[in-house]
Short mmCIF file of C-alpha atoms in Angstrom, two decimals:
data_model
loop_
_atom_site.label_atom_id
_atom_site.label_comp_id
_atom_site.label_asym_id
_atom_site.label_seq_id
_atom_site.Cartn_x
_atom_site.Cartn_y
_atom_site.Cartn_z
CA UNK A 1 0.27 0.24 0.41
CA UNK A 2 0.64 3.33 -0.60
CA UNK A 3 2.23 5.49 2.32
CA UNK A 4 1.97 9.23 2.62
CA UNK A 5 3.06 10.82 6.23
CA UNK A 6 3.13 13.88 7.09
CA UNK A 7 5.20 15.25 9.78
CA UNK A 8 2.02 16.78 12.26
CA UNK A 9 -1.09 16.51 12.60
CA UNK A 10 -2.11 19.17 15.16
CA UNK A 11 0.16 22.84 14.88
CA UNK A 12 -0.19 26.11 16.92
CA UNK A 13 1.80 28.62 15.86
CA UNK A 14 1.81 32.29 16.02
CA UNK A 15 1.83 35.49 13.94
CA UNK A 16 5.04 35.80 12.31
CA UNK A 17 6.40 32.74 12.42
CA UNK A 18 8.63 30.20 9.77
CA UNK A 19 6.32 26.88 10.16
CA UNK A 20 7.95 24.58 7.57
CA UNK A 21 5.57 21.38 7.24
CA UNK A 22 6.96 17.99 5.52
CA UNK A 23 5.50 15.20 3.28
CA UNK A 24 7.17 11.72 3.06
CA UNK A 25 5.53 9.22 0.13
CA UNK A 26 6.59 5.67 0.59
CA UNK A 27 6.29 4.42 -3.46
CA UNK A 28 8.16 6.07 -5.26
CA UNK A 29 6.20 8.68 -6.75
CA UNK A 30 7.10 11.52 -9.13
CA UNK A 31 4.79 14.06 -8.52
CA UNK A 32 3.27 15.75 -5.22
CA UNK A 33 1.01 17.98 -4.27
CA UNK A 34 0.82 20.61 -1.16
CA UNK A 35 -3.78 21.33 -1.07
CA UNK A 36 -5.72 23.40 1.67
CA UNK A 37 -8.37 22.31 3.03
CA UNK A 38 -10.69 24.57 3.88
CA UNK A 39 -14.95 24.26 4.82
CA UNK A 40 -17.33 25.20 1.62
CA UNK A 41 -14.28 25.42 -0.44
CA UNK A 42 -12.95 21.47 -0.45
CA UNK A 43 -9.19 21.61 -0.97
CA UNK A 44 -7.90 23.96 -2.82
CA UNK A 45 -4.04 23.11 -4.71
CA UNK A 46 -0.93 25.11 -3.18
CA UNK A 47 1.87 23.99 -5.09
CA UNK A 48 3.16 20.83 -6.40
CA UNK A 49 6.44 19.43 -7.76
CA UNK A 50 7.13 16.47 -10.30
CA UNK A 51 10.22 15.89 -9.90
CA UNK A 52 13.27 16.44 -7.74
CA UNK A 53 13.57 20.57 -7.19
CA UNK A 54 11.31 20.75 -9.22
CA UNK A 55 7.74 23.09 -8.46
CA UNK A 56 5.05 24.39 -10.18
CA UNK A 57 2.43 26.63 -8.11
CA UNK A 58 -1.17 25.60 -8.68
CA UNK A 59 -4.14 27.86 -7.68
CA UNK A 60 -3.42 29.58 -4.03
CA UNK A 61 1.06 29.64 -4.05
CA UNK A 62 0.75 33.20 -1.92
CA UNK A 63 2.45 33.44 1.26
CA UNK A 64 3.69 29.99 0.28
CA UNK A 65 7.36 28.31 -0.51
CA UNK A 66 7.53 24.27 -1.72
CA UNK A 67 11.37 21.95 -0.94
CA UNK A 68 11.20 19.37 -2.63
CA UNK A 69 15.32 18.16 -2.36
CA UNK A 70 14.36 14.53 -2.25
CA UNK A 71 12.22 12.26 -4.27
CA UNK A 72 10.28 10.79 -1.54
CA UNK A 73 9.66 13.97 0.72
CA UNK A 74 7.61 17.26 0.04
CA UNK A 75 7.95 20.47 2.22
CA UNK A 76 6.23 23.90 2.25
CA UNK A 77 7.06 26.87 3.61
CA UNK A 78 5.18 29.39 5.33
CA UNK A 79 7.35 32.01 5.36
CA UNK A 80 5.61 34.06 7.92
CA UNK A 81 2.70 32.61 9.07
CA UNK A 82 -1.05 34.57 9.01
CA UNK A 83 -4.45 33.72 11.32
CA UNK A 84 -5.13 33.60 7.42
CA UNK A 85 -3.21 30.75 6.78
CA UNK A 86 -4.94 28.32 9.85
CA UNK A 87 -6.11 25.89 7.80
CA UNK A 88 -6.25 21.70 7.42
CA UNK A 89 -3.39 21.05 4.45
CA UNK A 90 -3.35 17.99 2.92
CA UNK A 91 -0.30 16.28 0.59
CA UNK A 92 -0.54 13.24 -1.93
CA UNK A 93 1.68 11.88 -4.71
CA UNK A 94 0.64 9.75 -7.57
CA UNK A 95 2.62 8.50 -10.64
CA UNK A 96 3.79 10.81 -13.46
CA UNK A 97 0.87 10.93 -15.94
CA UNK A 98 1.46 7.96 -19.01
CA UNK A 99 1.80 5.41 -16.35
CA UNK A 100 -1.99 4.61 -15.81
CA UNK A 101 -2.41 4.86 -13.07
CA UNK A 102 -3.41 8.66 -12.44
CA UNK A 103 -5.24 9.10 -9.02
CA UNK A 104 -3.15 11.08 -6.19
CA UNK A 105 -3.20 9.27 -2.74
CA UNK A 106 -2.99 11.82 0.42
CA UNK A 107 -2.14 12.14 3.61
CA UNK A 108 -3.43 12.77 6.95
CA UNK A 109 -3.26 15.95 7.27
CA UNK A 110 -1.95 18.85 9.21
CA UNK A 111 -4.04 20.94 11.15
CA UNK A 112 -2.50 24.38 11.90
CA UNK A 113 -3.68 26.69 14.02
CA UNK A 114 -1.93 30.28 13.33
CA UNK A 115 -2.59 32.71 16.70
CA UNK B 1 -10.84 24.36 -18.13
CA UNK B 2 -11.76 21.50 -16.38
CA UNK B 3 -14.23 22.28 -13.51
CA UNK B 4 -16.47 20.25 -10.97
CA UNK B 5 -20.02 20.91 -9.16
CA UNK B 6 -21.06 18.62 -5.97
CA UNK B 7 -24.99 19.39 -5.58
CA UNK B 8 -25.58 20.01 -2.14
CA UNK B 9 -23.30 20.88 1.09
CA UNK B 10 -24.84 18.34 2.49
CA UNK B 11 -27.27 15.07 2.08
CA UNK B 12 -28.35 13.41 5.51
CA UNK B 13 -30.11 9.50 5.18
CA UNK B 14 -31.73 7.49 7.16
CA UNK B 15 -29.34 3.75 7.72
CA UNK B 16 -30.89 1.50 5.11
CA UNK B 17 -32.35 3.82 2.61
CA UNK B 18 -29.79 5.21 -0.27
CA UNK B 19 -27.34 7.45 -0.63
CA UNK B 20 -27.22 9.80 -3.58
CA UNK B 21 -24.35 12.73 -4.40
CA UNK B 22 -24.34 14.70 -7.37
CA UNK B 23 -21.27 15.23 -9.45
CA UNK B 24 -21.32 16.83 -12.56
CA UNK B 25 -18.07 17.84 -14.50
CA UNK B 26 -16.70 19.81 -16.96
CA UNK B 27 -13.89 18.86 -19.42
CA UNK B 28 -12.98 19.42 -23.16
CA UNK B 29 -10.96 16.44 -23.29
CA UNK B 30 -12.54 12.88 -22.94
CA UNK B 31 -12.77 12.75 -18.86
CA UNK B 32 -10.92 11.13 -15.68
CA UNK B 33 -13.28 11.36 -12.30
CA UNK B 34 -12.52 10.32 -9.37
CA UNK B 35 -14.56 10.07 -6.04
CA UNK B 36 -12.75 10.22 -2.14
CA UNK B 37 -14.19 9.69 0.84
CA UNK B 38 -12.78 10.85 3.80
CA UNK B 39 -13.60 10.64 7.46
CA UNK B 40 -13.41 12.87 10.41
CA UNK B 41 -9.67 14.55 11.35
CA UNK B 42 -8.40 11.81 8.07
CA UNK B 43 -6.83 12.74 4.67
CA UNK B 44 -9.27 11.76 1.55
CA UNK B 45 -9.45 8.06 0.96
CA UNK B 46 -10.25 6.86 -2.86
CA UNK B 47 -13.22 5.05 -3.36
CA UNK B 48 -13.38 4.62 -6.82
CA UNK B 49 -12.45 6.12 -10.44
CA UNK B 50 -13.90 6.49 -13.93
CA UNK B 51 -10.98 6.07 -16.48
CA UNK B 52 -13.13 5.32 -20.08
CA UNK B 53 -13.08 1.55 -19.26
CA UNK B 54 -16.63 1.05 -18.22
CA UNK B 55 -19.52 3.99 -17.68
CA UNK B 56 -20.30 2.20 -14.02
CA UNK B 57 -17.96 2.01 -11.81
CA UNK B 58 -17.82 -0.25 -8.41
CA UNK B 59 -15.19 1.01 -5.27
CA UNK B 60 -15.49 0.17 -2.80
CA UNK B 61 -18.23 0.05 0.57
CA UNK B 62 -20.41 -0.99 -1.49
CA UNK B 63 -20.54 1.95 -3.68
CA UNK B 64 -21.52 2.76 -7.20
CA UNK B 65 -21.16 5.97 -9.41
CA UNK B 66 -22.24 6.37 -13.38
CA UNK B 67 -20.63 8.15 -15.94
CA UNK B 68 -23.57 9.76 -18.19
CA UNK B 69 -21.30 11.94 -21.05
CA UNK B 70 -24.90 13.41 -22.75
CA UNK B 71 -25.19 15.26 -18.55
CA UNK B 72 -21.57 15.78 -17.50
CA UNK B 73 -22.55 13.88 -14.58
CA UNK B 74 -20.58 11.13 -12.33
CA UNK B 75 -23.14 10.46 -9.05
CA UNK B 76 -21.78 8.41 -5.69
CA UNK B 77 -24.48 5.71 -4.83
CA UNK B 78 -24.82 3.24 -2.67
CA UNK B 79 -28.24 1.04 -2.98
CA UNK B 80 -28.55 0.63 1.65
CA UNK B 81 -26.59 3.49 4.05
CA UNK B 82 -25.12 2.27 7.08
CA UNK B 83 -23.70 4.61 10.25
CA UNK B 84 -20.07 3.80 8.95
CA UNK B 85 -20.63 6.78 5.46
CA UNK B 86 -21.27 9.42 7.73
CA UNK B 87 -17.89 11.47 5.75
CA UNK B 88 -17.26 14.15 3.92
CA UNK B 89 -16.94 12.43 -0.36
CA UNK B 90 -15.16 15.24 -3.28
CA UNK B 91 -15.89 14.91 -6.59
CA UNK B 92 -12.48 15.11 -9.03
CA UNK B 93 -11.31 16.08 -12.07
CA UNK B 94 -8.23 15.35 -13.93
CA UNK B 95 -6.55 18.47 -15.19
CA UNK B 96 -3.52 18.78 -18.13
CA UNK B 97 -0.57 17.26 -17.61
CA UNK B 98 1.51 15.42 -13.76
CA UNK B 99 -2.24 14.02 -12.93
CA UNK B 100 -2.99 17.15 -10.74
CA UNK B 101 -6.99 17.11 -9.55
CA UNK B 102 -9.77 19.27 -9.52
CA UNK B 103 -11.61 19.39 -6.41
CA UNK B 104 -15.63 19.56 -5.96
CA UNK B 105 -16.74 21.21 -2.96
CA UNK B 106 -17.26 18.50 -0.77
CA UNK B 107 -20.73 16.45 -0.05
CA UNK B 108 -21.59 15.92 3.89
CA UNK B 109 -23.08 12.48 4.40
CA UNK B 110 -25.07 12.74 7.55
CA UNK B 111 -26.79 9.02 8.18
CA UNK B 112 -28.97 8.47 10.61
CA UNK B 113 -30.67 6.20 12.66
#
């Protein structure tokens, strides 16, 4: 089974702090994704990565950055956390396009509260 | 551009009743479609997927979905609801390269005795 793990289930940070959210997958997937989930808005893509050191902006990248130094690890960084970044953050991974399997596999999520 | 609309942010059914969760999509190419389920305080789990092989797709936990091109719909059904089905359900469509997904806003299913 594909396993996607996230470093924390719950996190409380103060406004202005630098926050790191870590995601690790164990299935050698090329693609990795970071979403935020807010009630009534579904999942919105923040950033994704299709290879080591390669990244693309999603729909809501403002206030976030990412890092992918190793294939299995994808980090989301909030350079200066703000209260409007309080949300559930979900990481996902998938094989590369063209392999036939198109679905994404999700981690358990990190509920971040910024006070 | 692809998009997904889920009709009804909340659906409530009795235990044993039919579950019907609606999803309509917009896609300029033959779509790949997915239903995911999210139990409280958990990540998303794949229920089923449509990849053009068959229009009626069976998934886990007794769920199934029918792809109707003429109606641009991919509604999720289950003949008899169980209390354990209470969760949030998301419909998604594949968008562009890199296996990106566009998600609907989600439907929260409540099952009452």
